[in-house]
Amino acid sequence: MSVEILNQAAKAFRDGTPRPDADQVVDALLQAEKFAKQHPPQFSFDQLVGQWRLCFATGTRKLRQGGIQLKKGYYVPKLAKAQISFARDEAERIGNLAQLGALQLKFTGPARFQTKKNLLAFEFTQIQVTVGSIVLKKGAVRGGEAKEQEFEEMSIAKLPFFAFFLITDDLIAARGRGGGLALWIRE
């Protein structure tokens, strides 16, 4: 049932058909995550390779007594493009693109997929800012090349990560290090 709702949300994002209520999508994501914990799937980095557009996400808020609470989920407006990409050249790589009109902000860096936990750790080390075809800024961020050299030795506990609990040909879902949930569709 949960995957059906997530597929409906993805389809609605693509073609504008009526979309499931945001609370239904959050519940479906939580159900899919719970199922994956009870029946651990075996994913691989190769299943992620490609470009994925963010269509739905939740935020989080910290609780006074510790821990986090999910905020209400929301569909990402089509006007603002948020995309994540995964590639393998000599090593696993990640890209994160945000676009509003002609303005584009793209971060890239190394990634490391842990098959046993379906966890993808990453570090953004390069940035590119463009308006149309004009490159405004391109270069290293957060330690750049030195950080890339250290990446393989860094503990996952010190890196941002996504814990994937659903990967199909058309969509992926994960919980981020901060506790939020996200649903992407293949571009």
mmCIF file of C-alpha atoms in Angstrom:
data_model
loop_
_atom_site.group_PDB
_atom_site.id
_atom_site.type_symbol
_atom_site.label_atom_id
_atom_site.label_comp_id
_atom_site.label_asym_id
_atom_site.label_seq_id
_atom_site.Cartn_x
_atom_site.Cartn_y
_atom_site.Cartn_z
ATOM 1 C CA MET A 1 0.000 0.000 0.000
ATOM 2 C CA SER A 2 2.755 2.493 0.906
ATOM 3 C CA VAL A 3 4.641 1.986 -2.375
ATOM 4 C CA GLU A 4 1.372 2.514 -4.272
ATOM 5 C CA ILE A 5 0.913 5.934 -2.615
ATOM 6 C CA LEU A 6 4.532 6.866 -3.324
ATOM 7 C CA ASN A 7 4.084 5.845 -6.962
ATOM 8 C CA GLN A 8 0.912 7.990 -7.115
ATOM 9 C CA ALA A 9 2.844 10.950 -5.651
ATOM 10 C CA ALA A 10 5.612 10.488 -8.239
ATOM 11 C CA LYS A 11 3.123 10.186 -11.106
ATOM 12 C CA ALA A 12 1.218 13.262 -9.922
ATOM 13 C CA PHE A 13 4.444 15.261 -9.716
ATOM 14 C CA ARG A 14 5.335 14.259 -13.287
ATOM 15 C CA ASP A 15 2.024 14.737 -15.057
ATOM 16 C CA GLY A 16 -0.100 16.954 -12.841
ATOM 17 C CA THR A 17 -2.727 14.345 -11.962
ATOM 18 C CA PRO A 18 -4.353 14.659 -8.522
ATOM 19 C CA ARG A 19 -1.749 13.963 -5.883
ATOM 20 C CA PRO A 20 -2.089 12.165 -2.577
ATOM 21 C CA ASP A 21 -2.379 14.345 0.508
ATOM 22 C CA ALA A 22 0.998 15.258 2.057
ATOM 23 C CA ASP A 23 0.140 13.407 5.284
ATOM 24 C CA GLN A 24 -0.570 10.249 3.268
ATOM 25 C CA VAL A 25 2.815 10.526 1.576
ATOM 26 C CA VAL A 26 4.610 10.983 4.915
ATOM 27 C CA ASP A 27 2.771 7.948 6.313
ATOM 28 C CA ALA A 28 3.681 5.940 3.194
ATOM 29 C CA LEU A 29 7.348 6.920 3.546
ATOM 30 C CA LEU A 30 7.330 5.888 7.209
ATOM 31 C CA GLN A 31 5.643 2.568 6.354
ATOM 32 C CA ALA A 32 8.190 1.874 3.596
ATOM 33 C CA GLU A 33 11.036 2.705 5.983
ATOM 34 C CA LYS A 34 9.595 0.427 8.686
ATOM 35 C CA PHE A 35 9.180 -2.415 6.175
ATOM 36 C CA ALA A 36 12.799 -1.993 5.037
ATOM 37 C CA LYS A 37 13.996 -2.221 8.641
ATOM 38 C CA GLN A 38 12.018 -5.426 9.175
ATOM 39 C CA HIS A 39 12.992 -6.913 5.784
ATOM 40 C CA PRO A 40 16.360 -5.320 4.901
ATOM 41 C CA PRO A 41 16.688 -4.928 1.127
ATOM 42 C CA GLN A 42 20.012 -5.309 -0.676
ATOM 43 C CA PHE A 43 20.606 -2.145 -2.691
ATOM 44 C CA SER A 44 23.704 -1.139 -4.625
ATOM 45 C CA PHE A 45 25.180 2.156 -5.745
ATOM 46 C CA ASP A 46 24.563 1.175 -9.367
ATOM 47 C CA GLN A 47 20.793 1.338 -8.731
ATOM 48 C CA LEU A 48 21.219 5.018 -7.848
ATOM 49 C CA VAL A 49 23.281 6.014 -10.889
ATOM 50 C CA GLY A 50 21.445 8.702 -12.837
ATOM 51 C CA GLN A 51 19.587 11.936 -12.125
ATOM 52 C CA TRP A 52 16.745 12.168 -9.626
ATOM 53 C CA ARG A 53 14.425 15.103 -9.058
ATOM 54 C CA LEU A 54 13.239 15.852 -5.553
ATOM 55 C CA CYS A 55 9.456 15.799 -5.520
ATOM 56 C CA PHE A 56 8.573 15.492 -1.821
ATOM 57 C CA ALA A 57 10.342 16.172 1.474
ATOM 58 C CA THR A 58 9.808 16.703 5.174
ATOM 59 C CA GLY A 59 11.708 18.914 7.513
ATOM 60 C CA THR A 60 12.493 18.231 11.148
ATOM 61 C CA ARG A 61 12.564 20.147 14.370
ATOM 62 C CA LYS A 62 14.580 19.434 17.475
ATOM 63 C CA LEU A 63 12.678 18.576 20.615
ATOM 64 C CA ARG A 64 13.637 20.056 23.982
ATOM 65 C CA GLN A 65 13.885 16.632 25.587
ATOM 66 C CA GLY A 66 16.177 15.479 22.773
ATOM 67 C CA GLY A 67 15.499 13.797 19.493
ATOM 68 C CA ILE A 68 13.697 15.146 16.466
ATOM 69 C CA GLN A 69 10.159 15.379 15.189
ATOM 70 C CA LEU A 70 9.144 15.326 11.550
ATOM 71 C CA LYS A 71 7.534 18.504 10.291
ATOM 72 C CA LYS A 72 4.685 18.390 7.811
ATOM 73 C CA GLY A 73 5.723 17.072 4.397
ATOM 74 C CA TYR A 74 5.447 19.097 1.220
ATOM 75 C CA TYR A 75 5.634 18.685 -2.530
ATOM 76 C CA VAL A 76 8.557 20.630 -3.984
ATOM 77 C CA PRO A 77 7.248 23.339 -6.346
ATOM 78 C CA LYS A 78 8.026 22.514 -9.984
ATOM 79 C CA LEU A 79 9.187 26.108 -10.423
ATOM 80 C CA ALA A 80 12.195 25.339 -8.218
ATOM 81 C CA LYS A 81 14.216 22.394 -9.478
ATOM 82 C CA ALA A 82 16.082 20.333 -6.890
ATOM 83 C CA GLN A 83 18.004 17.402 -8.293
ATOM 84 C CA ILE A 84 20.451 14.847 -6.987
ATOM 85 C CA SER A 85 22.672 12.788 -9.246
ATOM 86 C CA PHE A 86 24.911 9.796 -8.780
ATOM 87 C CA ALA A 87 27.723 8.720 -11.089
ATOM 88 C CA ARG A 88 30.626 6.356 -11.100
ATOM 89 C CA ASP A 89 33.825 7.337 -12.862
ATOM 90 C CA GLU A 90 36.917 6.097 -11.040
ATOM 91 C CA ALA A 91 34.938 6.387 -7.799
ATOM 92 C CA GLU A 92 31.377 6.990 -6.634
ATOM 93 C CA ARG A 93 30.276 10.642 -7.012
ATOM 94 C CA ILE A 94 27.274 12.734 -5.984
ATOM 95 C CA GLY A 95 25.871 15.969 -7.369
ATOM 96 C CA ASN A 96 23.244 18.272 -5.896
ATOM 97 C CA LEU A 97 21.649 20.904 -8.100
ATOM 98 C CA ALA A 98 19.235 23.690 -7.177
ATOM 99 C CA GLN A 99 17.763 25.788 -9.980
ATOM 100 C CA LEU A 100 15.410 28.730 -10.030
ATOM 101 C CA GLY A 101 14.875 30.140 -13.497
ATOM 102 C CA ALA A 102 18.261 30.591 -15.173
ATOM 103 C CA LEU A 103 20.170 30.606 -11.861
ATOM 104 C CA GLN A 104 21.789 27.263 -11.092
ATOM 105 C CA LEU A 105 23.783 26.204 -8.023
ATOM 106 C CA LYS A 106 25.531 22.840 -8.217
ATOM 107 C CA PHE A 107 27.613 21.015 -5.608
ATOM 108 C CA THR A 108 29.582 17.845 -6.370
ATOM 109 C CA GLY A 109 31.872 15.525 -4.469
ATOM 110 C CA PRO A 110 32.801 12.000 -3.505
ATOM 111 C CA ALA A 111 30.290 9.459 -2.230
ATOM 112 C CA ARG A 112 30.586 6.059 -0.565
ATOM 113 C CA PHE A 113 27.762 3.515 -0.519
ATOM 114 C CA GLN A 114 27.591 1.020 2.340
ATOM 115 C CA THR A 115 25.591 -1.920 0.981
ATOM 116 C CA LYS A 116 25.022 -3.573 4.355
ATOM 117 C CA LYS A 117 23.095 -0.541 5.675
ATOM 118 C CA ASN A 118 22.008 0.996 2.334
ATOM 119 C CA LEU A 119 23.725 4.149 3.499
ATOM 120 C CA LEU A 120 25.322 6.685 1.176
ATOM 121 C CA ALA A 121 27.858 8.993 2.831
ATOM 122 C CA PHE A 122 29.084 11.979 0.844
ATOM 123 C CA GLU A 123 31.024 15.230 0.991
ATOM 124 C CA PHE A 124 30.506 18.205 -1.308
ATOM 125 C CA THR A 125 33.887 19.590 -2.339
ATOM 126 C CA GLN A 126 33.169 21.539 -5.557
ATOM 127 C CA ILE A 127 30.707 24.303 -6.428
ATOM 128 C CA GLN A 128 29.534 25.843 -9.677
ATOM 129 C CA VAL A 129 27.170 28.815 -9.941
ATOM 130 C CA THR A 130 25.770 29.688 -13.360
ATOM 131 C CA VAL A 131 23.207 31.972 -14.909
ATOM 132 C CA GLY A 132 22.178 30.453 -18.204
ATOM 133 C CA SER A 133 25.466 29.425 -19.840
ATOM 134 C CA ILE A 134 27.560 31.991 -17.937
ATOM 135 C CA VAL A 135 29.666 30.516 -15.134
ATOM 136 C CA LEU A 136 29.773 32.986 -12.222
ATOM 137 C CA LYS A 137 31.794 30.831 -9.845
ATOM 138 C CA LYS A 138 33.510 27.483 -10.076
ATOM 139 C CA GLY A 139 35.881 25.993 -7.555
ATOM 140 C CA ALA A 140 36.548 24.172 -4.332
ATOM 141 C CA VAL A 141 34.454 24.406 -1.160
ATOM 142 C CA ARG A 142 34.847 22.923 2.323
ATOM 143 C CA GLY A 143 38.470 21.949 1.854
ATOM 144 C CA GLY A 144 38.153 20.931 -1.801
ATOM 145 C CA GLU A 145 40.873 18.578 -3.027
ATOM 146 C CA ALA A 146 42.288 17.954 0.464
ATOM 147 C CA LYS A 147 38.855 16.929 1.734
ATOM 148 C CA GLU A 148 38.440 14.562 -1.237
ATOM 149 C CA GLN A 149 41.750 12.896 -0.360
ATOM 150 C CA GLU A 150 40.616 12.386 3.260
ATOM 151 C CA PHE A 151 37.102 11.245 2.343
ATOM 152 C CA GLU A 152 37.723 7.480 2.136
ATOM 153 C CA GLU A 153 39.253 7.476 5.618
ATOM 154 C CA MET A 154 36.547 9.602 7.267
ATOM 155 C CA SER A 155 34.056 7.945 9.591
ATOM 156 C CA ILE A 156 30.477 7.940 8.319
ATOM 157 C CA ALA A 157 29.499 9.394 11.706
ATOM 158 C CA LYS A 158 31.252 12.629 10.650
ATOM 159 C CA LEU A 159 29.746 12.828 7.161
ATOM 160 C CA PRO A 160 26.350 13.771 5.771
ATOM 161 C CA PHE A 161 24.449 10.714 4.547
ATOM 162 C CA PHE A 162 21.224 9.306 3.158
ATOM 163 C CA ALA A 163 19.831 6.019 4.477
ATOM 164 C CA PHE A 164 17.908 4.593 1.499
ATOM 165 C CA PHE A 165 14.916 2.423 2.290
ATOM 166 C CA LEU A 166 13.292 2.279 -1.142
ATOM 167 C CA ILE A 167 14.888 2.142 -4.590
ATOM 168 C CA THR A 168 12.896 1.285 -7.714
ATOM 169 C CA ASP A 169 13.455 2.081 -11.386
ATOM 170 C CA ASP A 170 11.309 5.230 -11.036
ATOM 171 C CA LEU A 171 11.790 6.507 -7.490
ATOM 172 C CA ILE A 172 14.068 6.512 -4.473
ATOM 173 C CA ALA A 173 13.321 7.356 -0.842
ATOM 174 C CA ALA A 174 15.694 8.017 2.023
ATOM 175 C CA ARG A 175 16.106 9.540 5.449
ATOM 176 C CA GLY A 176 18.842 12.134 5.724
ATOM 177 C CA ARG A 177 21.313 12.502 8.560
ATOM 178 C CA GLY A 178 19.180 15.323 9.984
ATOM 179 C CA GLY A 179 16.154 13.017 10.186
ATOM 180 C CA GLY A 180 14.072 14.349 7.298
ATOM 181 C CA LEU A 181 12.500 12.126 4.667
ATOM 182 C CA ALA A 182 12.768 12.649 0.904
ATOM 183 C CA LEU A 183 11.265 11.162 -2.228
ATOM 184 C CA TRP A 184 12.952 11.610 -5.619
ATOM 185 C CA ILE A 185 11.798 10.559 -9.082
ATOM 186 C CA ARG A 186 14.056 9.540 -11.959
ATOM 187 C CA GLU A 187 14.598 12.295 -14.526
#
